[in-house]
Every structure is written in C-alpha cells, then in structure tokens.
PDB file of C-alpha atoms and ligand atoms in Angstrom:
ATOM      1  CA  MET A   1      98.454 110.629  81.763  1.00  0.00           C
ATOM      2  CA  ASP A   2     101.570 108.388  81.535  1.00  0.00           C
ATOM      3  CA  ILE A   3     101.179 105.465  84.328  1.00  0.00           C
ATOM      4  CA  ALA A   4     105.040 106.959  86.166  1.00  0.00           C
ATOM      5  CA  ALA A   5     103.640 110.132  86.315  1.00  0.00           C
ATOM      6  CA  TYR A   6     100.468 108.579  88.687  1.00  0.00           C
ATOM      7  CA  ALA A   7     104.255 108.208  91.419  1.00  0.00           C
ATOM      8  CA  GLN A   8     104.261 112.821  90.672  1.00  0.00           C
ATOM      9  CA  THR A   9     100.535 112.777  91.455  1.00  0.00           C
ATOM     10  CA  ALA A  10     100.943 110.147  94.691  1.00  0.00           C
ATOM     11  CA  VAL A  11     103.445 112.817  96.230  1.00  0.00           C
ATOM     12  CA  ASP A  12     101.480 115.774  95.339  1.00  0.00           C
ATOM     13  CA  LEU A  13      99.148 113.771  97.346  1.00  0.00           C
ATOM     14  CA  VAL A  14     101.295 113.463  99.801  1.00  0.00           C
ATOM     15  CA  ASN A  15     102.524 117.441  99.519  1.00  0.00           C
ATOM     16  CA  ALA A  16      98.796 118.594  99.384  1.00  0.00           C
ATOM     17  CA  ARG A  17      96.942 121.009 101.538  1.00  0.00           C
ATOM     18  CA  LEU A  18      93.628 119.379 101.988  1.00  0.00           C
ATOM     19  CA  GLY A  19      91.354 121.143 104.427  1.00  0.00           C
ATOM     20  CA  SER A  20      87.888 121.534 102.226  1.00  0.00           C
ATOM     21  CA  ASP A  21      85.868 119.780  99.095  1.00  0.00           C
ATOM     22  CA  ASP A  22      87.555 122.720  97.247  1.00  0.00           C
ATOM     23  CA  ASP A  23      90.857 122.035  98.482  1.00  0.00           C
ATOM     24  CA  LEU A  24      90.141 118.049  96.646  1.00  0.00           C
ATOM     25  CA  ARG A  25      88.674 119.610  94.292  1.00  0.00           C
ATOM     26  CA  ALA A  26      92.258 122.254  93.597  1.00  0.00           C
ATOM     27  CA  TYR A  27      93.913 118.597  93.858  1.00  0.00           C
ATOM     28  CA  LEU A  28      91.780 116.885  90.861  1.00  0.00           C
ATOM     29  CA  ALA A  29      91.683 120.010  88.728  1.00  0.00           C
ATOM     30  CA  PRO A  30      94.239 119.439  85.823  1.00  0.00           C
ATOM     31  CA  ARG A  31      91.376 115.979  85.580  1.00  0.00           C
ATOM     32  CA  SER A  32      87.417 117.897  85.484  1.00  0.00           C
ATOM     33  CA  TRP A  33      86.136 114.488  84.690  1.00  0.00           C
ATOM     34  CA  LEU A  34      87.450 114.000  88.595  1.00  0.00           C
ATOM     35  CA  THR A  35      86.239 117.422  90.341  1.00  0.00           C
ATOM     36  CA  GLU A  36      82.721 117.241  88.772  1.00  0.00           C
ATOM     37  CA  ARG A  37      82.422 113.715  91.176  1.00  0.00           C
ATOM     38  CA  VAL A  38      83.615 114.683  93.714  1.00  0.00           C
ATOM     39  CA  ARG A  39      80.981 113.793  97.003  1.00  0.00           C
ATOM     40  CA  ALA A  40      80.227 114.055 100.294  1.00  0.00           C
ATOM     41  CA  GLY A  41      82.813 111.690 102.716  1.00  0.00           C
ATOM     42  CA  ASP A  42      85.705 111.779  99.599  1.00  0.00           C
ATOM     43  CA  LEU A  43      88.106 114.236 101.701  1.00  0.00           C
ATOM     44  CA  ALA A  44      87.996 111.850 104.626  1.00  0.00           C
ATOM     45  CA  GLU A  45      88.271 108.811 102.593  1.00  0.00           C
ATOM     46  CA  ILE A  46      91.412 110.468 100.917  1.00  0.00           C
ATOM     47  CA  GLN A  47      92.924 112.114 104.360  1.00  0.00           C
ATOM     48  CA  GLU A  48      93.138 109.233 105.227  1.00  0.00           C
ATOM     49  CA  PHE A  49      95.410 107.804 102.349  1.00  0.00           C
ATOM     50  CA  ARG A  50      96.888 110.723 102.806  1.00  0.00           C
ATOM     51  CA  ALA A  51      98.337 110.009 106.014  1.00  0.00           C
ATOM     52  CA  ARG A  52      99.558 106.260 104.937  1.00  0.00           C
ATOM     53  CA  LEU A  53     101.559 107.716 101.970  1.00  0.00           C
ATOM     54  CA  GLY A  54     102.997 109.776 103.736  1.00  0.00           C
ATOM     55  CA  GLU A  55     104.005 107.504 106.496  1.00  0.00           C
ATOM     56  CA  MET A  56     105.716 105.191 103.595  1.00  0.00           C
ATOM     57  CA  ALA A  57     107.356 108.145 102.486  1.00  0.00           C
ATOM     58  CA  ASP A  58     108.752 108.798 105.421  1.00  0.00           C
ATOM     59  CA  ALA A  59     110.106 105.134 105.503  1.00  0.00           C
ATOM     60  CA  SER A  60     111.562 105.668 102.660  1.00  0.00           C
ATOM     61  CA  ALA A  61     112.868 109.165 103.107  1.00  0.00           C
ATOM     62  CA  ALA A  62     114.628 107.190 106.235  1.00  0.00           C
ATOM     63  CA  GLY A  63     116.232 104.783 103.379  1.00  0.00           C
ATOM     64  CA  ASP A  64     114.603 101.236 105.213  1.00  0.00           C
ATOM     65  CA  GLY A  65     113.418 100.073 101.668  1.00  0.00           C
ATOM     66  CA  PRO A  66     111.246  96.706 103.607  1.00  0.00           C
ATOM     67  CA  ALA A  67     109.388  99.091 105.462  1.00  0.00           C
ATOM     68  CA  ALA A  68     108.602 101.722 102.815  1.00  0.00           C
ATOM     69  CA  VAL A  69     107.229  98.701 100.641  1.00  0.00           C
ATOM     70  CA  ALA A  70     105.775  95.918 103.224  1.00  0.00           C
ATOM     71  CA  SER A  71     103.101  99.365 103.821  1.00  0.00           C
ATOM     72  CA  LEU A  72     102.905  99.943  99.858  1.00  0.00           C
ATOM     73  CA  ASN A  73     101.762  96.911  99.571  1.00  0.00           C
ATOM     74  CA  GLU A  74      99.577  96.939 102.188  1.00  0.00           C
ATOM     75  CA  LEU A  75      98.182  99.874 100.643  1.00  0.00           C
ATOM     76  CA  LEU A  76      98.103  97.815  96.884  1.00  0.00           C
ATOM     77  CA  VAL A  77      95.987  95.036  98.629  1.00  0.00           C
ATOM     78  CA  LYS A  78      93.252  98.513  99.986  1.00  0.00           C
ATOM     79  CA  HIS A  79      93.430 100.190  96.626  1.00  0.00           C
ATOM     80  CA  PRO A  80      92.833  97.394  93.827  1.00  0.00           C
ATOM     81  CA  ILE A  81      93.444  99.032  90.207  1.00  0.00           C
ATOM     82  CA  ARG A  82      90.524  97.573  87.244  1.00  0.00           C
ATOM     83  CA  PRO A  83      93.036  98.595  85.022  1.00  0.00           C
ATOM     84  CA  VAL A  84      91.387  99.461  81.315  1.00  0.00           C
ATOM     85  CA  ILE A  85      92.607 100.671  78.267  1.00  0.00           C
ATOM     86  CA  SER A  86      91.978 104.596  77.535  1.00  0.00           C
ATOM     87  CA  GLY A  87      92.494 107.192  74.023  1.00  0.00           C
ATOM     88  CA  HIS A  88      90.701 110.712  75.098  1.00  0.00           C
ATOM     89  CA  ASP A  89      91.536 111.478  70.941  1.00  0.00           C
ATOM     90  CA  GLU A  90      91.689 107.797  70.259  1.00  0.00           C
ATOM     91  CA  SER A  91      95.094 108.966  68.757  1.00  0.00           C
ATOM     92  CA  SER A  92      97.359 107.708  71.816  1.00  0.00           C
ATOM     93  CA  TRP A  93      95.978 104.293  73.253  1.00  0.00           C
ATOM     94  CA  HIS A  94      97.164 104.357  77.113  1.00  0.00           C
ATOM     95  CA  LEU A  95      96.236 102.578  79.994  1.00  0.00           C
ATOM     96  CA  HIS A  96      93.949 104.079  83.152  1.00  0.00           C
ATOM     97  CA  VAL A  97      93.846 102.397  86.233  1.00  0.00           C
ATOM     98  CA  HIS A  98      90.020 102.981  86.771  1.00  0.00           C
ATOM     99  CA  ASP A  99      87.252 102.932  84.388  1.00  0.00           C
ATOM    100  CA  LYS A 100      85.156 106.483  84.318  1.00  0.00           C
ATOM    101  CA  THR A 101      82.632 104.344  86.732  1.00  0.00           C
ATOM    102  CA  GLY A 102      85.390 104.251  88.966  1.00  0.00           C
ATOM    103  CA  SER A 103      84.703 107.096  92.197  1.00  0.00           C
ATOM    104  CA  VAL A 104      87.352 109.850  93.157  1.00  0.00           C
ATOM    105  CA  VAL A 105      88.313 107.968  95.943  1.00  0.00           C
ATOM    106  CA  GLU A 106      88.967 104.056  94.260  1.00  0.00           C
ATOM    107  CA  THR A 107      90.772 106.783  90.735  1.00  0.00           C
ATOM    108  CA  VAL A 108      92.972 108.617  93.170  1.00  0.00           C
ATOM    109  CA  CYS A 109      94.192 105.864  95.818  1.00  0.00           C
ATOM    110  CA  ALA A 110      94.809 103.832  92.756  1.00  0.00           C
ATOM    111  CA  GLU A 111      97.016 105.874  90.977  1.00  0.00           C
ATOM    112  CA  ALA A 112      98.868 106.909  93.359  1.00  0.00           C
ATOM    113  CA  CYS A 113      99.250 103.556  94.750  1.00  0.00           C
ATOM    114  CA  PHE A 114     100.003 102.382  91.127  1.00  0.00           C
ATOM    115  CA  GLY A 115     102.404 104.567  90.254  1.00  0.00           C
ATOM    116  CA  LEU A 116     104.711 104.481  93.289  1.00  0.00           C
ATOM    117  CA  ALA A 117     104.409 100.656  92.695  1.00  0.00           C
ATOM    118  CA  MET A 118     106.533 100.903  89.325  1.00  0.00           C
ATOM    119  CA  LEU A 119     108.544 103.947  90.912  1.00  0.00           C
ATOM    120  CA  VAL A 120     109.891 101.602  93.484  1.00  0.00           C
ATOM    121  CA  ALA A 121     110.117  98.668  90.820  1.00  0.00           C
ATOM    122  CA  GLU A 122     111.946 100.418  88.489  1.00  0.00           C
ATOM    123  CA  HIS A 123     113.786 102.673  91.002  1.00  0.00           C
ATOM    124  CA  GLY A 124     113.343 100.905  94.162  1.00  0.00           C
ATOM    125  CA  PRO A 125     111.735 101.830  97.338  1.00  0.00           C
ATOM    126  CA  THR A 126     114.085 104.397  99.344  1.00  0.00           C
ATOM    127  CA  ARG A 127     113.610 107.245  95.831  1.00  0.00           C
ATOM    128  CA  ILE A 128     110.625 109.107  97.879  1.00  0.00           C
ATOM    129  CA  GLY A 129     111.994 112.107  99.963  1.00  0.00           C
ATOM    130  CA  ARG A 130     111.628 114.308 102.394  1.00  0.00           C
ATOM    131  CA  CYS A 131     112.740 117.973 101.517  1.00  0.00           C
ATOM    132  CA  ALA A 132     115.717 119.352 103.578  1.00  0.00           C
ATOM    133  CA  ALA A 133     114.591 123.177 104.131  1.00  0.00           C
ATOM    134  CA  THR A 134     114.120 124.102 107.345  1.00  0.00           C
ATOM    135  CA  ASP A 135     109.827 124.364 106.759  1.00  0.00           C
ATOM    136  CA  CYS A 136     109.029 122.611 104.986  1.00  0.00           C
ATOM    137  CA  ASP A 137     108.461 118.845 104.814  1.00  0.00           C
ATOM    138  CA  ASN A 138     107.197 117.998 101.285  1.00  0.00           C
ATOM    139  CA  ALA A 139     107.964 114.493 100.022  1.00  0.00           C
ATOM    140  CA  PHE A 140     109.961 114.613  96.355  1.00  0.00           C
ATOM    141  CA  ILE A 141     111.247 111.507  94.241  1.00  0.00           C
ATOM    142  CA  ASP A 142     114.708 111.890  93.790  1.00  0.00           C
ATOM    143  CA  THR A 143     115.506 109.650  90.492  1.00  0.00           C
ATOM    144  CA  SER A 144     119.026 111.123  90.823  1.00  0.00           C
ATOM    145  CA  VAL A 145     122.277 108.662  90.343  1.00  0.00           C
ATOM    146  CA  ASN A 146     123.234 108.696  93.816  1.00  0.00           C
ATOM    147  CA  ARG A 147     120.480 109.400  95.384  1.00  0.00           C
ATOM    148  CA  SER A 148     121.639 113.133  96.060  1.00  0.00           C
ATOM    149  CA  ARG A 149     118.536 115.407  95.962  1.00  0.00           C
ATOM    150  CA  ARG A 150     117.507 116.653  98.836  1.00  0.00           C
ATOM    151  CA  PHE A 151     115.222 119.650  98.429  1.00  0.00           C
ATOM    152  CA  CYS A 152     111.451 119.295  96.715  1.00  0.00           C
ATOM    153  CA  SER A 153     111.647 122.687  94.818  1.00  0.00           C
ATOM    154  CA  THR A 154     114.038 125.132  94.237  1.00  0.00           C
ATOM    155  CA  ARG A 155     112.039 127.012  95.986  1.00  0.00           C
ATOM    156  CA  CYS A 156     113.728 125.647  99.054  1.00  0.00           C
ATOM    157  CA  SER A 157     117.126 124.349  97.660  1.00  0.00           C
ATOM    158  CA  THR A 158     117.614 129.007  96.789  1.00  0.00           C
ATOM    159  CA  ARG A 159     116.176 129.203 100.354  1.00  0.00           C
ATOM    160  CA  MET A 160     118.619 127.341 101.952  1.00  0.00           C
ATOM    161  CA  ASN A 161     121.631 128.541 100.128  1.00  0.00           C
ATOM    162  CA  VAL A 162     121.019 131.868 100.814  1.00  0.00           C
ATOM    163  CA  ALA A 163     121.486 131.758 104.085  1.00  0.00           C
ATOM    164  CA  ALA A 164     124.332 129.509 104.203  1.00  0.00           C
ATOM    165  CA  LEU A 165     125.640 132.354 102.172  1.00  0.00           C
ATOM    166  CA  ARG A 166     124.769 134.298 105.194  1.00  0.00           C
ATOM    167  CA  ARG A 167     126.152 132.311 108.184  1.00  0.00           C
ATOM    168  CA  ARG A 168     129.137 131.857 105.948  1.00  0.00           C
ATOM    169  CA  LYS A 169     129.638 135.659 106.036  1.00  0.00           C
ATOM    170  CA  GLN A 170     129.404 135.620 109.432  1.00  0.00           C
ATOM    171  CA  ALA A 171     131.192 133.384 110.401  1.00  0.00           C
ATOM    172  CA  ALA A 172     134.238 135.047 108.560  1.00  0.00           C
ATOM    173  CA  LYS A 173     133.314 138.312 109.690  1.00  0.00           C
ATOM    174  CA  LEU A 174     133.472 137.210 112.836  1.00  0.00           C
ATOM    175  CA  ALA A 175     137.080 135.291 111.978  1.00  0.00           C
ATOM    176  CA  ALA A 176     138.009 138.285 110.441  1.00  0.00           C
ATOM    177  CA  GLY A 177     137.374 140.624 113.342  1.00  0.00           C
ATOM    178  CA  GLN A 178     139.062 137.793 116.227  1.00  0.00           C
ATOM    179  CA  THR A 179     142.380 138.651 113.880  1.00  0.00           C
ATOM    180  CA  ASP A 180     143.021 141.728 114.126  1.00  0.00           C
TER     181      ASP A 180
HETATM  182 ZN1   ZN T   1      94.369 109.111  80.182  1.00  0.00          ZN
HETATM  183 ZN1   ZN T   2     110.957 121.819 100.097  1.00  0.00          ZN
END
C-alpha cells in the first residue's frame, strides 16, 4: 500500500464499528495476511488506540493544530515503525511499516500513525474533519484547497442538501402564506 493511503486507513479505523473480533477481521479484510493473525486481546488494544486516534481527529477538526500534533506525537512514540521494503509481486517495491512478523496491533497502529504523520507533514495538522451531517460524526481527510469539505461522503452531503432544500421550500411556503 502507498504510504499516503495509510492516513485513509487511520480515518477508516476512527469510523469503524469494532464490537467483535469479526468486526476487526472485516476492517482488515483487504489484507488477508493480517486477518488470519487476529489474536485474543487484539480487539481491546485496537479499540483503545482507536479512542486516541479519535481525540487526534477531534483536535484536528476543531482547528487546534498544536493539540493534534501533540497527540499524534504521543501515538508515534507508543507505536514505532520498523520500516521494510516489500514487493508483493517483485515488480513494485514499496515501504511497509512492519515486516510480516509484526503483530496485528503493531502493524495497524504503526500504519495509522505513520500515515497521519505523512499527512500532517504534507498538508498540515488540521486536515482531518468530522462530518457535519445530522447523526454522523465520521472523520474524513480534507485536502481541498481552502479546507472546505464538510461531509464524510456524498451520501451525507446529499442527505443534508435534501433536508436544506425541504426547509427552504417550507419557509417559502410559509412566507407566501403570510403575504396573502
Ligand atoms: Zn504492500
Ligand atoms: Zn457523514
């Protein structure tokens, strides 16, 4: 995986609902070699890490760069990387944050931290947002020029646009009724 893509796995982890080992396996599903190695106790550790990541995302979404950096730096110390060059098919050498002896927890946490570190270094510490839609607080990465992204998905933005349109129509009807 591209190192930049690890930031997205971090955000996906913040948004993941991890109630059971099967949920954890579903989150890891694109990478079968990790799925097979989920052990008892991994879920609790990943949940704890997910809570810390959520705090970092909150600081970022609130525009508090120094707090976001401080919490990410803490996580980077706790979850060191052990970089290794890997090539799944020997034609595309790329960087992994752990070799395949790394545990699920070591690998998932280090990937997320390193991905976010790259994101912060390239785009600044306030590029993670929280969805502004009702009943959704999903995190997302906002690399738009003026940091204008508000929703986690087109599903949420469509939902909110439809609601806003309905409110405007109702207000217009009300106003028309009053002038009659
Ligand atoms: Zn790879
Ligand atoms: Zn959303």
